């Protein structure tokens, strides 16, 4: 199990973590699992799909706390799934876990970067770098609302330096 391979690392992580759920009585393996993030390369229906079953098994067996939406390639093209498919799959993953999952995706260019049929947006960081912080903020707000509508709550990004 992935949990057993992290024994040394686990003590340091648990000591320094600020867990978002009641931790009293939870095993160290469970606490470690909550800090793990796995890639979901697909948004298949919960009724079929090997990858869906594998991810669901990892969520339950290893108590994984978060998922990052990644994409498969079809030649030079990204394979994006429709918003309803993404939402349905993430809802199924949420139902498979004891505590709510944190779901992330790289959506700096808007939801279109990971989900089909979403508005194509310019690079948000470019607006800020070009001196248009109000527009960058507005694009970020739109992207956040769209992402939340399909179940994505988090966009992991580096903090600006300066």
XYZ file of N, CA and C in Angstrom:
486
model
N 0.840 -1.188 0.000
C 0.000 0.000 0.000
C 0.881 1.246 0.000
N 0.400 2.267 -0.660
C 1.139 3.531 -0.729
C 1.299 4.133 0.656
N 0.349 3.899 1.518
C 0.399 4.454 2.867
C 1.574 3.875 3.649
N 1.782 2.573 3.564
C 2.851 1.928 4.325
C 4.241 2.393 3.890
N 4.370 2.829 2.650
C 5.672 3.269 2.153
C 6.039 4.665 2.635
N 5.136 5.335 3.316
C 5.387 6.708 3.765
C 5.556 6.832 5.281
N 5.981 5.771 5.929
C 6.024 5.766 7.391
C 6.889 6.881 7.969
N 8.117 7.045 7.497
C 8.999 8.071 8.038
C 8.453 9.462 7.732
N 8.045 9.658 6.484
C 7.507 10.938 6.042
C 6.244 11.304 6.821
N 5.477 10.311 7.193
C 4.177 10.539 7.818
C 4.269 11.323 9.111
N 5.216 10.995 9.963
C 5.310 11.667 11.256
C 5.535 13.161 11.076
N 6.429 13.519 10.165
C 6.691 14.934 9.914
C 5.463 15.644 9.369
N 4.777 15.022 8.416
C 3.604 15.653 7.799
C 2.474 15.850 8.789
N 2.196 14.855 9.580
C 1.078 14.953 10.513
C 1.360 16.002 11.576
N 2.597 16.072 12.045
C 2.948 17.053 13.055
C 2.757 18.464 12.515
N 3.102 18.694 11.258
C 3.054 20.035 10.689
C 1.774 20.337 9.906
N 0.859 19.423 9.843
C -0.340 19.663 9.040
C -1.439 20.318 9.859
N -2.295 21.044 9.168
C -3.468 21.639 9.785
C -4.658 20.992 9.101
N -5.130 19.878 9.648
C -6.171 19.099 8.990
C -7.527 19.778 9.107
N -8.333 19.665 8.026
C -9.622 20.349 7.955
C -10.773 19.479 8.445
N -10.481 18.431 9.163
C -11.517 17.555 9.705
C -11.068 17.115 11.093
N -11.985 16.650 11.919
C -11.606 16.229 13.265
C -10.595 15.096 13.202
N -9.416 15.283 13.798
C -8.364 14.276 13.672
C -8.280 13.335 14.860
N -8.989 13.627 15.941
C -8.934 12.756 17.105
C -9.456 11.374 16.745
N -8.676 10.367 17.073
C -9.106 8.996 16.834
C -8.835 8.474 15.438
N -8.310 9.303 14.547
C -7.996 8.846 13.195
C -6.586 8.277 13.169
N -6.401 7.209 12.419
C -5.087 6.580 12.333
C -4.111 7.463 11.569
N -2.838 7.233 11.802
C -1.829 8.002 11.086
C -1.900 7.704 9.588
N -2.245 6.465 9.218
C -2.400 6.119 7.804
C -3.508 6.947 7.157
N -4.598 7.117 7.876
C -5.707 7.906 7.347
C -5.292 9.364 7.177
N -4.601 9.915 8.165
C -4.155 11.303 8.094
C -3.205 11.510 6.917
N -2.324 10.565 6.688
C -1.406 10.661 5.550
C -2.188 10.596 4.249
N -3.111 9.670 4.159
C -3.933 9.537 2.958
C -4.641 10.829 2.603
N -5.092 11.558 3.603
C -5.779 12.819 3.364
C -4.862 13.879 2.764
N -3.555 13.704 2.903
C -2.603 14.658 2.338
C -2.145 14.275 0.936
N -2.576 13.123 0.442
C -2.165 12.671 -0.880
C -3.089 13.204 -1.963
N -2.526 13.460 -3.130
C -3.271 13.895 -4.301
C -2.997 12.905 -5.422
N -4.046 12.427 -6.085
C -3.863 11.539 -7.229
C -4.404 12.217 -8.486
N -3.851 11.831 -9.629
C -4.318 12.363 -10.908
C -5.500 11.540 -11.405
N -6.501 12.224 -11.890
C -7.636 11.571 -12.544
C -7.536 11.952 -14.015
N -7.066 11.030 -14.825
C -6.854 11.313 -16.242
C -8.122 11.162 -17.065
N -9.225 11.022 -16.421
C -10.451 10.777 -17.166
C -11.655 11.299 -16.402
N -12.733 11.432 -17.094
C -14.000 11.800 -16.465
C -15.054 10.851 -16.994
N -14.797 9.570 -16.840
C -15.726 8.567 -17.354
C -16.937 8.442 -16.442
N -18.001 7.944 -17.002
C -19.209 7.694 -16.229
C -18.904 6.711 -15.114
N -19.592 6.870 -13.994
C -19.380 5.946 -12.886
C -19.860 4.534 -13.217
N -20.598 4.360 -14.298
C -21.126 3.049 -14.652
C -20.136 2.182 -15.412
N -19.039 2.753 -15.863
C -18.052 1.972 -16.600
C -16.691 2.621 -16.462
N -15.698 1.961 -16.950
C -14.376 2.566 -17.011
C -13.415 2.015 -15.988
N -12.358 1.416 -16.480
C -11.328 0.854 -15.616
C -10.688 1.944 -14.760
N -10.374 3.078 -15.375
C -9.689 4.129 -14.624
C -10.579 4.672 -13.503
N -11.865 4.830 -13.782
C -12.787 5.280 -12.740
C -12.760 4.306 -11.558
N -12.844 3.015 -11.846
C -12.848 2.006 -10.785
C -11.541 2.019 -9.995
N -10.414 2.197 -10.709
C -9.116 2.236 -10.051
C -9.006 3.449 -9.118
N -9.433 4.604 -9.592
C -9.382 5.811 -8.764
C -10.294 5.666 -7.554
N -11.487 5.168 -7.765
C -12.428 4.964 -6.658
C -11.822 4.017 -5.615
N -11.158 2.969 -6.080
C -10.512 2.018 -5.170
C -9.408 2.703 -4.363
N -8.598 3.548 -5.015
C -7.544 4.277 -4.303
C -8.138 5.225 -3.273
N -9.212 5.898 -3.625
C -9.852 6.820 -2.696
C -10.307 6.099 -1.436
N -10.856 4.910 -1.612
C -11.395 4.171 -0.482
C -10.313 3.416 0.289
N -9.399 2.785 -0.427
C -8.374 1.958 0.225
C -7.327 2.806 0.931
N -6.861 3.850 0.271
C -5.784 4.667 0.821
C -6.272 5.981 1.420
N -7.595 6.208 1.430
C -8.178 7.423 2.010
C -7.565 8.695 1.436
N -7.350 8.700 0.120
C -6.754 9.845 -0.561
C -7.653 11.058 -0.383
N -7.045 12.225 -0.130
C -7.803 13.427 0.179
C -8.079 14.358 -0.980
N -7.357 14.202 -2.108
C -7.599 15.130 -3.211
C -7.282 14.502 -4.562
N -7.905 15.082 -5.591
C -7.768 14.629 -6.974
C -7.413 15.838 -7.830
N -6.531 15.628 -8.808
C -6.228 16.658 -9.792
C -6.707 16.161 -11.153
N -7.501 16.959 -11.834
C -8.024 16.584 -13.140
C -6.945 16.786 -14.199
N -6.466 15.694 -14.746
C -5.490 15.727 -15.831
C -6.194 15.219 -17.093
N -5.510 15.254 -18.207
C -6.135 14.872 -19.476
C -5.304 13.850 -20.231
N -5.992 12.997 -20.969
C -5.328 12.113 -21.923
C -5.104 12.888 -23.218
N -4.177 12.415 -24.013
C -3.918 13.009 -25.328
C -4.465 12.083 -26.405
N -4.995 12.673 -27.453
C -5.409 11.953 -28.651
C -4.564 12.530 -29.782
N -3.370 11.955 -29.987
C -2.424 12.549 -30.923
C -1.978 13.881 -30.347
N -2.085 14.973 -31.120
C -1.674 16.276 -30.608
C -2.770 16.989 -29.808
N -3.933 16.387 -29.676
C -5.088 17.046 -29.055
C -5.360 16.537 -27.645
N -5.779 17.450 -26.790
C -6.221 17.077 -25.451
C -7.630 16.500 -25.534
N -7.881 15.455 -24.785
C -9.226 14.877 -24.725
C -9.955 15.503 -23.536
N -10.862 16.418 -23.829
C -11.636 17.079 -22.775
C -13.029 16.452 -22.718
N -13.582 16.404 -21.518
C -14.923 15.863 -21.325
C -15.905 16.998 -21.104
N -17.161 16.735 -21.407
C -18.212 17.738 -21.254
C -18.430 18.058 -19.770
N -18.883 19.277 -19.475
C -19.062 19.678 -18.074
C -19.925 18.715 -17.256
N -21.013 18.241 -17.821
C -21.880 17.311 -17.091
C -21.189 16.007 -16.743
N -20.330 15.527 -17.644
C -19.578 14.292 -17.380
C -18.567 14.494 -16.257
N -17.891 15.636 -16.290
C -16.906 15.944 -15.248
C -17.606 16.053 -13.899
N -18.705 16.816 -13.857
C -19.455 17.003 -12.618
C -19.977 15.670 -12.080
N -20.537 14.838 -12.953
C -21.067 13.547 -12.535
C -19.977 12.651 -11.948
N -18.825 12.631 -12.591
C -17.720 11.802 -12.107
C -17.213 12.300 -10.760
N -17.012 13.616 -10.621
C -16.525 14.148 -9.355
C -17.542 13.930 -8.242
N -18.822 14.039 -8.543
C -19.846 13.759 -7.537
C -19.779 12.304 -7.090
N -19.542 11.392 -8.045
C -19.417 9.973 -7.705
C -18.187 9.736 -6.823
N -17.085 10.406 -7.141
C -15.890 10.287 -6.296
C -16.172 10.825 -4.898
N -16.884 11.942 -4.811
C -17.212 12.506 -3.500
C -18.050 11.521 -2.680
N -18.989 10.845 -3.329
C -19.835 9.872 -2.620
C -19.034 8.663 -2.140
N -17.903 8.388 -2.768
C -17.101 7.207 -2.438
C -16.186 7.424 -1.235
N -16.131 8.652 -0.712
C -15.197 8.947 0.376
C -15.924 9.332 1.653
N -15.225 9.162 2.769
C -15.804 9.502 4.069
C -15.854 11.010 4.276
N -14.765 11.707 3.908
C -14.692 13.159 4.021
C -14.654 13.764 2.628
N -15.094 14.998 2.466
C -15.093 15.626 1.134
C -13.694 15.691 0.522
N -13.635 15.421 -0.767
C -12.387 15.528 -1.520
C -12.111 16.972 -1.885
N -10.849 17.300 -2.012
C -10.425 18.566 -2.579
C -10.055 18.263 -4.023
N -10.746 18.883 -4.975
C -10.535 18.591 -6.397
C -9.911 19.804 -7.063
N -8.804 19.558 -7.775
C -8.065 20.644 -8.404
C -7.878 20.397 -9.895
N -7.470 21.461 -10.588
C -7.149 21.371 -12.017
C -6.338 22.601 -12.408
N -5.504 22.440 -13.431
C -4.736 23.560 -13.970
C -5.653 24.318 -14.930
N -6.242 25.401 -14.455
C -7.224 26.134 -15.259
C -6.864 27.608 -15.398
N -5.564 27.885 -15.521
C -5.125 29.274 -15.661
C -5.726 29.942 -16.889
N -5.964 29.189 -17.960
C -6.581 29.745 -19.168
C -8.092 29.574 -19.156
N -8.653 29.348 -18.001
C -10.082 29.128 -17.905
C -10.392 27.642 -17.870
N -11.643 27.336 -17.688
C -12.078 25.948 -17.580
C -11.823 25.166 -18.869
N -11.753 25.849 -20.007
C -11.517 25.196 -21.299
C -10.218 24.396 -21.293
N -9.289 24.732 -20.412
C -8.027 24.006 -20.336
C -8.232 22.552 -19.947
N -9.357 22.243 -19.287
C -9.616 20.869 -18.841
C -10.999 20.330 -19.213
N -11.925 21.216 -19.548
C -13.310 20.794 -19.772
C -13.794 21.310 -21.132
N -14.428 20.444 -21.902
C -14.953 20.819 -23.219
C -16.124 21.793 -23.077
N -16.388 22.515 -24.141
C -17.554 23.393 -24.239
C -17.564 24.530 -23.217
N -16.416 24.882 -22.665
C -16.316 26.030 -21.763
C -15.796 27.215 -22.574
N -16.061 28.436 -22.127
C -15.563 29.602 -22.872
C -14.034 29.600 -22.955
N -13.508 29.918 -24.118
C -12.067 30.020 -24.307
C -11.633 31.394 -23.803
N -10.730 31.408 -22.845
C -10.323 32.659 -22.213
C -8.837 32.886 -22.426
N -8.425 34.145 -22.390
C -6.989 34.434 -22.469
C -6.297 34.021 -21.167
N -4.999 33.959 -21.212
C -4.209 33.626 -20.041
C -4.387 34.717 -18.988
N -4.913 34.335 -17.840
C -5.224 35.301 -16.789
C -3.967 36.017 -16.300
N -2.870 35.288 -16.135
C -1.636 35.893 -15.655
C -1.128 36.965 -16.619
N -1.354 36.773 -17.911
C -0.903 37.760 -18.897
C -1.587 39.106 -18.685
N -2.857 39.096 -18.313
C -3.559 40.357 -18.048
C -2.941 41.090 -16.864
N -2.629 40.352 -15.816
C -1.999 40.969 -14.661
C -0.620 41.505 -14.994
N 0.167 40.720 -15.743
C 1.525 41.142 -16.115
C 1.498 42.351 -17.048
N 0.455 42.489 -17.842
C 0.345 43.612 -18.782
C -0.209 44.870 -18.113
N -0.494 44.783 -16.832
C -0.961 45.965 -16.113
C -2.467 46.121 -16.075
N -3.186 45.030 -16.216
C -4.646 45.060 -16.164
C -5.150 44.189 -15.007
N -4.851 44.553 -13.774
C -5.223 43.693 -12.650
C -6.730 43.527 -12.479
N -7.518 44.541 -12.789
C -8.973 44.418 -12.642
C -9.527 43.372 -13.606
N -9.019 43.364 -14.845
C -9.468 42.363 -15.821
C -8.992 40.963 -15.417
N -7.770 40.885 -14.914
C -7.255 39.586 -14.462
C -8.124 39.050 -13.325
N -8.493 39.933 -12.413
C -9.347 39.509 -11.299
C -10.712 39.031 -11.804
N -11.286 39.767 -12.740
C -12.602 39.389 -13.287
C -12.532 38.040 -13.992
N -11.497 37.813 -14.799
C -11.329 36.508 -15.464
C -11.156 35.393 -14.436
N -10.426 35.690 -13.366
C -10.259 34.712 -12.294
C -11.573 34.378 -11.607
N -12.403 35.389 -11.384
C -13.711 35.166 -10.763
C -14.609 34.309 -11.653
N -14.602 34.587 -12.953
C -15.409 33.805 -13.899
C -14.935 32.358 -13.908
N -13.631 32.181 -13.989
C -13.059 30.836 -14.000
C -13.409 30.084 -12.718
N -13.333 30.759 -11.575
C -13.646 30.118 -10.301
C -15.102 29.653 -10.252
N -16.025 30.493 -10.729
C -17.447 30.103 -10.743
C -17.690 28.905 -11.658
N -17.075 28.932 -12.857
C -17.241 27.818 -13.788
C -16.657 26.533 -13.208
N -15.482 26.642 -12.614
C -14.820 25.469 -12.038
C -15.660 24.887 -10.911
N -16.153 25.730 -10.050
C -16.966 25.251 -8.926
C -18.237 24.558 -9.410
N -18.785 25.020 -10.522
C -20.010 24.419 -11.062
C -19.808 22.966 -11.482
N -18.577 22.576 -11.845
C -18.324 21.180 -12.227
C -17.623 20.399 -11.121
N -17.400 21.037 -9.962
C -16.839 20.322 -8.821
C -15.376 20.585 -8.527
N -14.750 21.490 -9.253
C -13.346 21.828 -9.000
C -13.318 22.983 -8.003
N -12.645 22.769 -6.856
C -12.624 23.807 -5.827
C -11.280 24.499 -5.692
N -10.245 23.997 -6.347
C -8.905 24.474 -6.042
C -8.067 24.517 -7.306
N -7.372 25.642 -7.485
C -6.395 25.759 -8.565
C -5.038 25.980 -7.916
N -4.224 24.934 -7.836
C -2.912 25.101 -7.188
C -2.014 25.974 -8.048
N -1.542 27.066 -7.491
C -0.677 27.974 -8.255
C 0.415 28.499 -7.362
N 1.461 28.953 -7.990
C 2.545 29.558 -7.241
C 2.139 30.979 -6.845
N 2.635 31.419 -5.733
C 2.370 32.773 -5.287
C 3.277 33.730 -6.045
N 2.776 34.887 -6.465
C 3.631 35.852 -7.157
C 4.736 36.374 -6.240
N 5.882 36.598 -6.804
C 7.014 37.137 -6.038
C 7.082 38.634 -6.273
N 7.449 39.363 -5.273
C 7.592 40.791 -5.515
C 7.469 41.621 -4.305
